[in-house]
Amino acid sequence: MTLEDSVDFFVHESCVMASLDLCCGNTDRTWRALGGALDMEGARITRDSLYDLASLTKLMTGTLVMSLYEQGCLDLGKPVTAYASQFEYLKEVTVDQLLGFEVNIQTPERIDRARDRETAVRALFAARAMPHTGSRMYSDIHAMILKYIIQAASGRSYMECLKTLILNPLGMKRTYCLVPDSERIHCASCDREHRIEGNRWILREGIEKGTPHDPKCRMLNLEGNDCPGHAGLFSCMEDMEKFCRGMLDGKLLSEANLERMSRNRTGRKLADGTYTQYLGSQCYVRHPEQVHSEVPVFMSDSSMAVSGFTGHHLSLDPVSHIFEIALGNRVLNRLTVLVPPEGKNIQDYGLDERGQGWIEWTDGERIRSSVRYVYLRDAHMHNAAQQVLGYHI
């Protein structure tokens, strides 16, 4: 299997994604394949296309925290309020606990449902530590709070700190929070996302290129002028490759602190035999059951990975010095979420057990599904990268 085969499966055979740019590399070489549509008009993606990084932004945020720690500007053992006094209910939570998702943080109301930015920020500042229930540990809130800690510890805005510590040193010239007008034509569109949540059929349309897909981000980021830390960055494959190589080559963090980022902070076995999520410092780490692991099977236990809702994946392995990046678009005119009402399952909507197929929307249009695309990655994406890189289990 080649990278071209993987792109063909996701974009043409299954039509799970409107487009996919797939890249992997080792110490000496990079391999890349791409294809698909940029927007509803059918413009093709190119090597210059820009993508909404979504939650890949969290890995940047985690790296900034570790960089400030390495420089002695930030004490991970101090409480959140030592740097961000706005979070008065987090006096007992350390920066390190926040970084590693070790504490369940909740806001009194959903940020994406706030009536305006001021109300949303007020809700964020009122975040509290709550007991963990269930197996899910991952959350956007932690990175939103880390953004304020980064700003206090560095004395700069989030984007100024990002440029100083990551973007400029690595020559990442096309990574933005506010996408310049001249670059918006190159952005992959996330317009016309379809969702079925119980009995609600939701169509999100009118999302302009260069606008974050994440509604919480759109609420908080002042139209691109204040990256909230959990999402909001846009970038291209060339820059993301530079980021991966910078991490692996020790240009951003020492070997010890890179290893610290990939330590399991939350994963454990529960009484019923299932596991909690295995998370490191704003990233995923190796899960005991591969079906639940964001880290590809061919990477070592020291690896880290992160994925984005819009169809992205990034993983890197400091031991084997390899990386894999997928910048995909599973949102453009796709069904992304299907939560059937009680008594129904996804097959009742005409989809197969893998979530693939078409559904008929309320206006009669047939819409492709990307509902369970994550369960296709091992067989149709990671396997291709493994074979290209020459690693065999």
XYZ file of C-alpha atoms in Angstrom:
393
model
C 0.000 0.000 0.000
C 1.283 3.479 -0.912
C 0.362 6.934 0.332
C -1.354 7.451 -3.017
C -3.500 4.370 -2.297
C -4.506 5.872 1.043
C -5.466 9.201 -0.512
C -7.436 7.389 -3.210
C -9.364 5.367 -0.593
C -10.365 8.334 1.561
C -11.048 10.827 -1.239
C -12.313 8.755 -4.171
C -13.267 5.213 -3.123
C -15.056 5.852 0.181
C -15.463 9.639 -0.279
C -15.071 9.963 3.491
C -12.922 13.048 2.949
C -13.236 15.903 0.492
C -9.434 16.115 0.448
C -6.367 14.610 2.089
C -2.711 15.642 2.221
C -0.681 12.770 3.689
C 2.992 12.917 4.613
C 5.467 10.743 6.500
C 9.193 10.881 6.980
C 12.300 9.616 8.722
C 15.718 11.077 9.382
C 16.638 11.238 5.698
C 13.510 11.403 3.585
C 9.941 12.638 3.248
C 7.114 10.990 1.297
C 3.895 12.781 0.392
C 0.653 12.306 -1.530
C -2.410 14.514 -1.822
C -5.678 14.875 -3.648
C -9.262 16.066 -3.497
C -11.337 19.231 -3.511
C -10.582 22.449 -1.662
C -14.131 23.822 -1.679
C -17.673 23.420 -2.985
C -16.618 24.866 -6.337
C -14.315 21.893 -6.846
C -10.953 23.669 -6.796
C -8.231 21.059 -6.224
C -5.958 21.090 -3.218
C -2.311 21.799 -3.939
C 0.980 21.635 -2.075
C 0.246 25.227 -0.966
C -3.178 24.536 0.555
C -3.872 25.697 4.110
C -5.876 23.733 6.657
C -7.673 24.595 9.877
C -5.487 22.635 12.329
C -8.315 22.270 14.856
C -7.010 20.318 17.886
C -3.500 19.992 16.464
C -3.256 23.477 17.986
C -3.162 21.785 21.415
C 0.201 20.193 20.639
C 1.588 23.649 19.901
C 0.177 24.856 23.224
C 1.695 21.929 25.117
C 5.047 22.507 23.428
C 4.988 26.197 24.407
C 4.367 25.265 28.042
C 7.258 22.799 28.023
C 9.539 25.302 26.284
C 8.820 27.962 28.927
C 9.414 25.320 31.614
C 12.728 24.382 30.019
C 13.791 28.030 29.956
C 12.955 28.450 33.649
C 10.109 30.877 32.957
C 7.382 28.538 34.176
C 7.112 26.301 37.232
C 4.878 23.327 36.455
C 4.380 22.648 40.168
C 2.788 26.013 40.888
C -0.981 26.481 40.968
C -2.791 27.867 37.957
C -3.551 31.060 39.897
C 0.163 31.817 40.323
C 0.114 32.802 36.657
C -3.554 33.387 35.865
C -5.388 34.793 38.871
C -8.589 35.056 36.813
C -9.154 31.352 37.469
C -9.939 31.784 41.168
C -11.549 28.341 41.491
C -8.370 26.556 40.359
C -6.143 27.466 43.305
C -5.599 23.786 44.111
C -4.789 22.744 40.538
C -1.177 22.840 39.350
C -0.046 23.811 35.864
C 1.298 20.277 35.429
C -2.056 18.694 36.297
C -3.729 20.981 33.781
C -1.135 20.198 31.123
C -1.661 16.446 31.488
C -5.484 16.390 31.716
C -5.158 14.926 35.219
C -8.005 17.054 36.582
C -11.515 17.244 35.176
C -12.129 20.929 34.434
C -15.632 22.158 33.676
C -17.192 25.549 32.988
C -20.609 26.513 34.418
C -22.017 26.823 30.894
C -20.947 25.704 27.457
C -18.641 28.232 25.859
C -19.989 27.627 22.365
C -23.510 28.418 23.576
C -22.643 31.706 25.256
C -24.504 34.731 23.900
C -21.301 36.695 23.232
C -17.532 36.617 23.744
C -17.660 38.461 27.059
C -20.046 35.889 28.497
C -17.910 33.040 27.120
C -14.712 34.419 28.686
C -16.511 34.898 31.996
C -17.627 31.262 31.882
C -14.064 30.144 31.167
C -12.710 32.128 34.134
C -15.312 30.393 36.327
C -13.961 26.922 35.454
C -13.790 24.482 38.348
C -12.120 21.152 39.077
C -14.648 18.324 39.245
C -14.373 14.575 39.920
C -13.656 12.443 36.869
C -16.615 10.323 35.804
C -16.300 7.680 33.123
C -13.302 7.021 30.917
C -13.012 10.299 28.991
C -10.239 12.640 30.158
C -9.702 14.738 27.031
C -11.063 18.289 26.993
C -10.616 21.612 25.195
C -10.833 23.629 28.410
C -7.335 22.746 29.641
C -5.634 24.274 26.597
C -7.828 27.377 26.806
C -6.559 27.970 30.344
C -2.959 27.129 29.430
C -3.106 29.963 26.885
C -3.431 32.474 29.753
C -0.605 30.799 31.678
C 1.647 30.974 28.611
C 0.914 34.669 28.209
C 1.640 35.444 31.864
C 4.847 33.377 31.990
C 6.221 34.776 28.724
C 4.992 38.343 28.965
C 3.714 38.039 25.380
C 0.476 37.235 23.626
C -0.058 33.600 22.692
C 0.741 34.249 19.020
C 3.828 36.354 19.824
C 5.098 33.546 22.050
C 4.334 30.960 19.367
C 6.226 32.973 16.757
C 9.212 33.549 19.058
C 9.606 29.988 20.342
C 8.343 27.812 17.478
C 7.372 29.435 14.185
C 10.331 31.741 13.587
C 13.081 29.327 14.752
C 11.715 26.609 12.457
C 10.937 28.868 9.500
C 7.192 28.127 9.676
C 6.140 31.120 7.591
C 2.600 30.024 6.718
C 1.096 29.207 10.115
C -1.528 31.713 11.200
C -4.307 32.487 13.614
C -5.525 35.404 11.512
C -5.233 34.158 7.936
C -4.185 37.017 5.617
C -6.736 37.941 2.967
C -4.263 36.932 0.260
C -4.025 33.402 1.738
C -7.742 32.686 2.213
C -8.090 31.438 -1.333
C -5.693 28.601 -0.378
C -7.745 27.482 2.663
C -9.678 24.223 2.661
C -13.345 24.983 3.209
C -15.248 23.535 6.187
C -18.613 24.769 4.910
C -21.869 22.778 4.847
C -21.179 20.422 7.724
C -24.146 18.130 8.447
C -24.895 16.663 11.879
C -27.669 14.481 13.278
C -27.959 14.752 17.051
C -30.978 12.813 18.256
C -33.950 14.286 16.463
C -32.077 17.434 15.442
C -30.801 17.653 11.879
C -28.232 20.450 11.788
C -26.648 22.095 8.758
C -23.806 24.537 9.406
C -23.295 26.674 6.342
C -21.890 30.066 5.471
C -18.494 29.279 7.091
C -15.994 31.346 5.124
C -12.540 30.085 4.211
C -9.978 30.946 6.874
C -12.619 30.816 9.621
C -12.108 28.174 12.350
C -14.485 25.245 12.231
C -14.627 24.912 16.033
C -17.545 26.998 17.409
C -15.816 27.570 20.771
C -12.835 28.954 18.919
C -15.005 31.234 16.799
C -16.568 32.557 20.003
C -13.229 33.282 21.714
C -10.666 34.201 19.081
C -11.730 37.755 18.208
C -11.942 36.958 14.496
C -8.399 35.598 14.463
C -6.812 38.157 16.756
C -6.662 36.050 19.943
C -5.885 32.354 19.505
C -7.604 30.487 22.377
C -5.012 27.667 22.583
C -7.203 24.625 21.934
C -7.851 25.391 18.242
C -7.609 28.324 15.868
C -4.349 27.815 14.003
C -4.142 27.361 10.239
C -1.117 25.844 8.531
C 0.189 23.974 5.503
C 1.917 20.606 5.192
C 5.355 22.151 4.671
C 5.144 23.991 7.992
C 3.805 20.949 9.857
C 6.684 18.866 8.544
C 9.069 21.540 9.845
C 7.363 21.316 13.234
C 7.736 17.527 13.406
C 11.379 17.647 12.371
C 12.039 20.471 14.832
C 10.605 18.358 17.648
C 12.552 15.251 16.642
C 15.817 17.147 16.069
C 15.753 18.780 19.512
C 15.316 22.308 18.141
C 12.328 22.993 20.391
C 12.766 20.801 23.470
C 15.446 18.690 25.074
C 15.219 14.919 24.756
C 14.211 14.674 28.422
C 11.349 17.132 28.086
C 10.134 15.606 24.855
C 10.025 12.290 26.696
C 8.186 13.978 29.564
C 5.482 15.174 27.167
C 4.766 11.615 26.051
C 4.425 10.085 29.526
C 1.046 8.561 30.332
C -0.756 10.930 32.688
C -4.320 9.616 32.738
C -4.507 6.045 31.444
C -5.496 3.211 33.772
C -7.592 0.078 33.751
C -11.075 0.315 35.268
C -12.915 -2.286 37.325
C -15.021 -3.349 34.345
C -11.908 -4.150 32.288
C -12.054 -1.040 30.116
C -9.504 1.779 30.207
C -9.506 5.484 30.670
C -7.977 7.545 27.870
C -4.181 7.526 27.721
C -3.024 11.136 27.521
C 0.271 12.948 27.903
C 0.974 16.684 27.859
C -1.745 17.980 25.525
C -1.377 14.876 23.372
C -2.339 11.210 23.194
C 0.100 8.465 24.149
C 0.114 4.703 23.545
C -3.119 2.955 24.582
C -2.992 -0.754 25.556
C -5.703 -1.540 22.993
C -4.707 -0.442 19.489
C -8.293 0.132 18.391
C -8.419 2.996 20.901
C -4.896 4.274 20.262
C -4.138 7.472 18.374
C -0.483 6.369 18.190
C 0.136 4.179 15.094
C 1.051 0.578 15.874
C 4.487 0.871 14.225
C 5.641 3.684 16.528
C 7.340 3.177 19.896
C 5.839 3.631 23.351
C 7.654 6.978 23.580
C 5.568 8.412 20.756
C 2.913 11.099 20.928
C -0.048 11.823 18.702
C -2.876 14.290 18.293
C -5.879 14.436 15.996
C -8.276 17.129 14.855
C -12.037 16.857 14.376
C -11.801 18.129 10.815
C -9.803 15.044 9.770
C -6.205 15.618 10.832
C -3.614 13.419 12.489
C -0.041 14.020 13.637
C 2.221 11.485 15.326
C 5.938 11.481 15.972
C 8.326 8.954 17.441
C 11.541 10.260 19.064
C 12.974 6.723 19.284
C 12.699 5.768 15.607
C 12.861 9.410 14.518
C 9.812 9.098 12.278
C 6.609 11.087 11.864
C 3.252 10.924 10.122
C 0.989 13.865 9.263
C -2.469 13.855 7.715
C -4.206 17.116 6.884
C -7.669 16.032 5.828
C -11.093 17.541 5.339
C -13.960 15.327 6.450
C -16.262 18.309 7.043
C -16.948 19.860 3.626
C -20.519 18.858 2.693
C -20.224 15.717 4.860
C -22.212 14.154 7.691
C -19.715 14.348 10.574
C -21.818 13.401 13.602
C -24.633 10.881 13.911
C -26.091 10.283 17.364
C -29.304 8.341 16.714
C -32.296 8.816 18.992
C -33.130 5.989 21.363
C -34.076 2.811 19.554
C -32.148 3.554 16.366
C -28.631 2.848 15.100
C -26.560 4.179 12.220
C -27.669 1.351 9.921
C -31.208 2.738 10.157
C -29.900 5.754 8.272
C -28.453 3.650 5.460
C -24.849 3.623 6.670
C -22.745 0.497 7.175
C -21.159 -0.507 10.496
C -18.091 1.580 9.617
C -20.235 4.686 9.220
C -19.711 4.822 5.465
C -22.354 5.547 2.869
C -24.889 8.216 1.940
C -27.808 9.719 3.824
C -30.675 11.665 2.322
C -30.919 15.114 3.884
C -34.187 16.911 4.588
C -34.028 18.738 1.252
C -33.486 15.506 -0.673
C -29.737 15.990 -1.226
C -27.618 12.878 -0.738
C -24.746 13.549 1.676
C -21.613 11.433 2.182
C -20.795 10.288 5.726
C -17.502 10.619 7.611
C -19.042 9.604 10.945
C -16.578 6.855 11.934
C -13.577 7.825 9.843
C -11.170 7.347 12.781
C -11.701 3.587 12.653
C -10.435 3.531 9.062
C -7.085 5.142 9.782
C -5.129 2.089 10.962
C -5.987 0.044 7.876
C -6.009 2.762 5.245
C -3.639 5.458 6.493
C -1.212 4.215 9.145
C -0.552 0.967 7.271
C 0.421 2.966 4.199
C 2.825 5.106 6.225
C 4.275 2.000 7.873
C 4.955 0.327 4.535
C 6.450 3.469 3.036
C 8.729 3.970 6.018
C 9.775 0.332 5.908
C 8.827 -0.562 9.476
C 7.314 -3.998 10.045
C 5.921 -5.364 13.276
